[in-house]
GROMACS .gro file of C-alpha atoms in nm:
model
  208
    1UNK     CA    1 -13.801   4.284  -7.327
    2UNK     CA    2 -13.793   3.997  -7.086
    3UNK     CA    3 -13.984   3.662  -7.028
    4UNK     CA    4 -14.235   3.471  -7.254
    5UNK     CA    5 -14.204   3.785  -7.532
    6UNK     CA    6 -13.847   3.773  -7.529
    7UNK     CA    7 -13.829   3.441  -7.623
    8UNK     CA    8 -14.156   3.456  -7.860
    9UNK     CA    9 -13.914   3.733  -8.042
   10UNK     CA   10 -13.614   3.518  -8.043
   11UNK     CA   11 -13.821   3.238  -8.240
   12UNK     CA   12 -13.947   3.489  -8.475
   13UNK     CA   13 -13.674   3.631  -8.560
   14UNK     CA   14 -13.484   3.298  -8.565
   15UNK     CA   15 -13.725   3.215  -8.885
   16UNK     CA   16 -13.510   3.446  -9.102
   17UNK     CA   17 -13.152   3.375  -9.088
   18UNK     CA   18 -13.036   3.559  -9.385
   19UNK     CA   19 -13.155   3.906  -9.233
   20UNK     CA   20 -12.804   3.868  -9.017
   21UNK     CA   21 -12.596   3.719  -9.316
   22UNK     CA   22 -12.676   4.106  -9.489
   23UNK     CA   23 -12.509   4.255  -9.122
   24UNK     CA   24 -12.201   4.033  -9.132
   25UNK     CA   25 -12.094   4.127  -9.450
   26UNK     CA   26 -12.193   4.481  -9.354
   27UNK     CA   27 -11.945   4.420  -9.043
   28UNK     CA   28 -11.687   4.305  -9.283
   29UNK     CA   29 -11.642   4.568  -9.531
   30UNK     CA   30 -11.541   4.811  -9.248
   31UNK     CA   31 -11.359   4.590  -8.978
   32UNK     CA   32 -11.068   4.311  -9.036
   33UNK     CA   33 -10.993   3.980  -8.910
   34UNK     CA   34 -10.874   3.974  -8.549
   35UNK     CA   35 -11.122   4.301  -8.484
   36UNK     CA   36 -11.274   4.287  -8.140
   37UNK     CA   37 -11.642   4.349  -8.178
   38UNK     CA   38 -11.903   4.454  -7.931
   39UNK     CA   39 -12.283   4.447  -8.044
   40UNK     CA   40 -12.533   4.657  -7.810
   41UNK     CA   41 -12.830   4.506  -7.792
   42UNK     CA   42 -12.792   4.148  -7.946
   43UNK     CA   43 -13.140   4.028  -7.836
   44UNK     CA   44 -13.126   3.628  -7.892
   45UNK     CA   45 -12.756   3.718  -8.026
   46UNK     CA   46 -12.785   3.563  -8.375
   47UNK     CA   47 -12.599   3.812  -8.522
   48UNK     CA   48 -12.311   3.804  -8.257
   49UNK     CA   49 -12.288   3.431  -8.271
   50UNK     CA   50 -12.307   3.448  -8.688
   51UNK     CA   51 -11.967   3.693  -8.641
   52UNK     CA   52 -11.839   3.465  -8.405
   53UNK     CA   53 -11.885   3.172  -8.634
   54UNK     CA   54 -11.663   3.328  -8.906
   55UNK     CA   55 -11.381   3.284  -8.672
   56UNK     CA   56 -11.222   3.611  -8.782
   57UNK     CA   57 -11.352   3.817  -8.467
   58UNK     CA   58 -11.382   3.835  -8.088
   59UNK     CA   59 -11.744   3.917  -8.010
   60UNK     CA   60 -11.946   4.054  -7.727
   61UNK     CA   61 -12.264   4.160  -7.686
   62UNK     CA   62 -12.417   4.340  -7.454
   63UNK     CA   63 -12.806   4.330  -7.354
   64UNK     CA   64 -13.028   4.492  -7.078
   65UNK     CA   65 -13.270   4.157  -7.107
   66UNK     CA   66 -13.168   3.892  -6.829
   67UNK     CA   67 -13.375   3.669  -7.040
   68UNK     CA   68 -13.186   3.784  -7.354
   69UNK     CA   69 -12.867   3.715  -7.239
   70UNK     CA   70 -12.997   3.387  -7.103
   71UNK     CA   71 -13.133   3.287  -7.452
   72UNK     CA   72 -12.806   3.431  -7.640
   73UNK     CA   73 -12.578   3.268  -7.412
   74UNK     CA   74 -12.756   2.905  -7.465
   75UNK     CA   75 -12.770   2.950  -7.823
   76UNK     CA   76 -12.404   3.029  -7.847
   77UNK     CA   77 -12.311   2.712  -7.656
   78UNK     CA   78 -12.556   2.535  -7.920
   79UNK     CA   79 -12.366   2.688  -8.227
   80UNK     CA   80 -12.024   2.580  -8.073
   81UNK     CA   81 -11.917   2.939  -8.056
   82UNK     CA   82 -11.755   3.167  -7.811
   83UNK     CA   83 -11.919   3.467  -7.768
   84UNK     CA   84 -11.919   3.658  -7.435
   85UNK     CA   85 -12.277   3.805  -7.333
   86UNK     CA   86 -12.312   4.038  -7.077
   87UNK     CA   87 -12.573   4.200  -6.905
   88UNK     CA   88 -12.544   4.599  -6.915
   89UNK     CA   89 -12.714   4.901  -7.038
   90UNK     CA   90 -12.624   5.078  -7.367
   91UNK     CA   91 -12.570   5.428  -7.176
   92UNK     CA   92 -12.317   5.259  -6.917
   93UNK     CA   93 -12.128   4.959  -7.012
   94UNK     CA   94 -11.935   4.794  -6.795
   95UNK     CA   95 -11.598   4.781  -7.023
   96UNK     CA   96 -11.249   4.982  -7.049
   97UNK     CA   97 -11.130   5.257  -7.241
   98UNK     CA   98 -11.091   5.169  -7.589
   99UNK     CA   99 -11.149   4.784  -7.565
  100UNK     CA  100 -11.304   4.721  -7.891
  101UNK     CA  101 -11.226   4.786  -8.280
  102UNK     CA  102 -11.588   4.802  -8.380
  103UNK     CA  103 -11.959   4.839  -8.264
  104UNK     CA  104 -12.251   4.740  -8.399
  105UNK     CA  105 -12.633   4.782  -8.289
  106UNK     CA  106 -12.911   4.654  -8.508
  107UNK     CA  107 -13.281   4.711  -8.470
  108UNK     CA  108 -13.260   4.817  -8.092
  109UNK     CA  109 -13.161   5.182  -8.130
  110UNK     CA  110 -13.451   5.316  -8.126
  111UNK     CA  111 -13.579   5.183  -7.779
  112UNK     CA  112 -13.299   5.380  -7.575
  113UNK     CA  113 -13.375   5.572  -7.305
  114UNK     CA  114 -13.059   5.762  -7.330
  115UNK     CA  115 -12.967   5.770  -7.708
  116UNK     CA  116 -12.706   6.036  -7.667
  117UNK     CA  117 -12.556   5.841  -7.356
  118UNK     CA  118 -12.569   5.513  -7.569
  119UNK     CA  119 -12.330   5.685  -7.861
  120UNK     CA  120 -12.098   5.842  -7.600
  121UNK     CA  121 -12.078   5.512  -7.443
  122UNK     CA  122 -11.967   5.351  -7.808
  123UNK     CA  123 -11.724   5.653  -7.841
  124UNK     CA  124 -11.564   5.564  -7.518
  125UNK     CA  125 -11.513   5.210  -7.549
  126UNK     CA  126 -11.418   5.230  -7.941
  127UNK     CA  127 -11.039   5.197  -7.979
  128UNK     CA  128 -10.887   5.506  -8.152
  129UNK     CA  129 -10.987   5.452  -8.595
  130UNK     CA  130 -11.235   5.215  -8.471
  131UNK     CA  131 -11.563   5.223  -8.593
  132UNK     CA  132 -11.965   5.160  -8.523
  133UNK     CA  133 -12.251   5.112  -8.728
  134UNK     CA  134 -12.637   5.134  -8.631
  135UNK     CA  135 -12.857   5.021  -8.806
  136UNK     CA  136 -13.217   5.076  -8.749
  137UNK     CA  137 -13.553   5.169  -8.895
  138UNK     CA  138 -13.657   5.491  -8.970
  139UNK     CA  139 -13.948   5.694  -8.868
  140UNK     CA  140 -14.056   5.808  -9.200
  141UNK     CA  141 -14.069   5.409  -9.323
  142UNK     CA  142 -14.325   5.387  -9.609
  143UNK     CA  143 -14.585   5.076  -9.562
  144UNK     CA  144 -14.447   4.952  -9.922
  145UNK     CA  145 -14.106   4.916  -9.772
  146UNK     CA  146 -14.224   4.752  -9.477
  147UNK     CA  147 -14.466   4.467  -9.635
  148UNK     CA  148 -14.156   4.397  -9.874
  149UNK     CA  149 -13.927   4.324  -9.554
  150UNK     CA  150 -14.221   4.106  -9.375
  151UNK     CA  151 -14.221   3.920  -9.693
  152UNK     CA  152 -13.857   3.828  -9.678
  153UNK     CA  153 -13.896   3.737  -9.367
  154UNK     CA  154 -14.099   3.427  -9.434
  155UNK     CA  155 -14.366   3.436  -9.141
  156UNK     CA  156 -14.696   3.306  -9.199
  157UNK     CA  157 -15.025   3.378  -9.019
  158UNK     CA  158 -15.083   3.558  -8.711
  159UNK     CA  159 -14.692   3.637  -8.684
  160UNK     CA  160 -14.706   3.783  -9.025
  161UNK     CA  161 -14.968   4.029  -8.946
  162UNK     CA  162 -14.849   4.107  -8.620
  163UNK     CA  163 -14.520   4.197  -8.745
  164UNK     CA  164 -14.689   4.379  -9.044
  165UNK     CA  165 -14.872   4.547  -8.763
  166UNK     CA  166 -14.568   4.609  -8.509
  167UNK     CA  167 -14.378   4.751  -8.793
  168UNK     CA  168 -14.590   5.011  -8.950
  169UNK     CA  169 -14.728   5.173  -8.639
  170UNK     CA  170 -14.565   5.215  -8.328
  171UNK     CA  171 -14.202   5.141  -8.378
  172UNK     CA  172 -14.164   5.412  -8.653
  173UNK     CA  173 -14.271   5.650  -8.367
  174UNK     CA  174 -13.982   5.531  -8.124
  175UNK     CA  175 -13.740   5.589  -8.466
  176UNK     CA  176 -13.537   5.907  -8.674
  177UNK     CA  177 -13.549   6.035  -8.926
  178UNK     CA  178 -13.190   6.090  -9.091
  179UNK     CA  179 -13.173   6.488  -8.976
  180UNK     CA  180 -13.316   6.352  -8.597
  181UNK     CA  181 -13.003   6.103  -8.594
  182UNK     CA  182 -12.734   6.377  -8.709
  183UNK     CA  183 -12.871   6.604  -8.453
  184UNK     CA  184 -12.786   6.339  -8.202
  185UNK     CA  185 -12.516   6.268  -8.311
  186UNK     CA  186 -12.380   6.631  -8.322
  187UNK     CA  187 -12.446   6.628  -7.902
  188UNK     CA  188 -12.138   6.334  -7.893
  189UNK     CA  189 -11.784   6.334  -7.955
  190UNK     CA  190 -11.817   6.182  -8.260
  191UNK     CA  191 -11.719   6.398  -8.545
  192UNK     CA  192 -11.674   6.144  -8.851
  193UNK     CA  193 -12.011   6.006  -8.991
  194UNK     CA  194 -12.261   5.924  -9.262
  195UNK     CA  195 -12.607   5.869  -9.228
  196UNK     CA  196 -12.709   5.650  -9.544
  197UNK     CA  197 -13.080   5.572  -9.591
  198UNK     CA  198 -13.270   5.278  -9.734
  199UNK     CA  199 -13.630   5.255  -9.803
  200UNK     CA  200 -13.700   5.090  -9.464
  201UNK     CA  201 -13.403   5.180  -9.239
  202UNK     CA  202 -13.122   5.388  -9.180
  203UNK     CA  203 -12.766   5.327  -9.167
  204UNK     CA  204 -12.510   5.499  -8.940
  205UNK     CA  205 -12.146   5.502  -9.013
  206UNK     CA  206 -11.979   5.624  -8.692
  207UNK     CA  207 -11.563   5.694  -8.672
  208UNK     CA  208 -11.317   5.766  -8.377
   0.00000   0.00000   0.00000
């Protein structure tokens, strides 16, 4: 996602702040203070730069979008946080061995080219105990579930309906099912993990 519908996404999903309140305290019932976090696939980064403003955790995030990081990396220095946004794809990012104590990718899961690739990646750069969670939607999604989340979301208008729209027909098709993600997850060195559902999206506890 680059350009003018990257950043009509980062305003749109800037309307609904609490969405990544619900992911940091996700992020810390399984992590500590003084954890170093990466998220893949930030987007605008508002959920990297709402860890980073807890001031328990060093955060990166890592994006394929040159506008992305661009947006994420202004809105950081906005915030008055330090948060370190590179640009670098899921399947082959550009850190050590074991340099982080957790990873977390929200909503973006689903648009890898190399899904398999993108959890070996987290395997490889997750310290030993460390952990990851994806979260994402699923492909079997009911339209209930998904006019319920647009809701919360507090759009009005045409980006209400286009998100209604977005949301109950062609991103389902890009997502798992819970049996799809434990089959990838079987072709990685990951051997630890729970796949918890919701009634819009799925939740993937990963382990080293």
């Amino acid at each position: 996602m680059e350009g003018a519908i990257a950043r009509w996404y980062a305003t749109s999903t800037g309307k609904s702040p609490g969405r990544f309140d619900e992911q940091v305290v996700k992020v810390r019932e399984r992590t500590a203070p003084g954890s170093e976090i990466l998220e893949v696939a930030p987007g605008p980064g508002y959920l990297s730069i709402a860890l980073a403003r807890t001031g328990d955790y060093a955060v990166t995030g890592l994006d394929i979008s040159e506008t992305f990081v661009e947006i994420a990396r202004s809105k950081a220095a906005e915030a008055g946080v330090e948060v370190d946004f590179r640009l670098g794809n899921a399947s082959a990012m550009p850190f050590d061995d074991e340099s982080f104590d957790f990873v977390i990718c929200c909503a973006a899961f689903k648009n890898f080219s190399d899904p398999v690739g993108a959890l070996q990646e987290m395997h490889r750069v997750l310290r030993p105990g460390g952990r990851a969670l994806i979260n994402d939607l699923r492909r079997d999604v009911s339209k209930e579930a998904v006019d319920e989340d647009v809701d919360r979301m507090g759009l009005s208008g045409l980006a209400k309906t286009f998100t209604r729209y977005v949301l109950r027909s062609f991103l389902p098709r890009r997502a798992y099912t819970k049996s799809e993600f434990e089959r990838l997850v079987s072709e990685t060195r990951f051997r630890t993990y729970d796949v918890r559902l919701s009634p819009l999206s799925l939740d993937v506890d990963l382990r080293k």
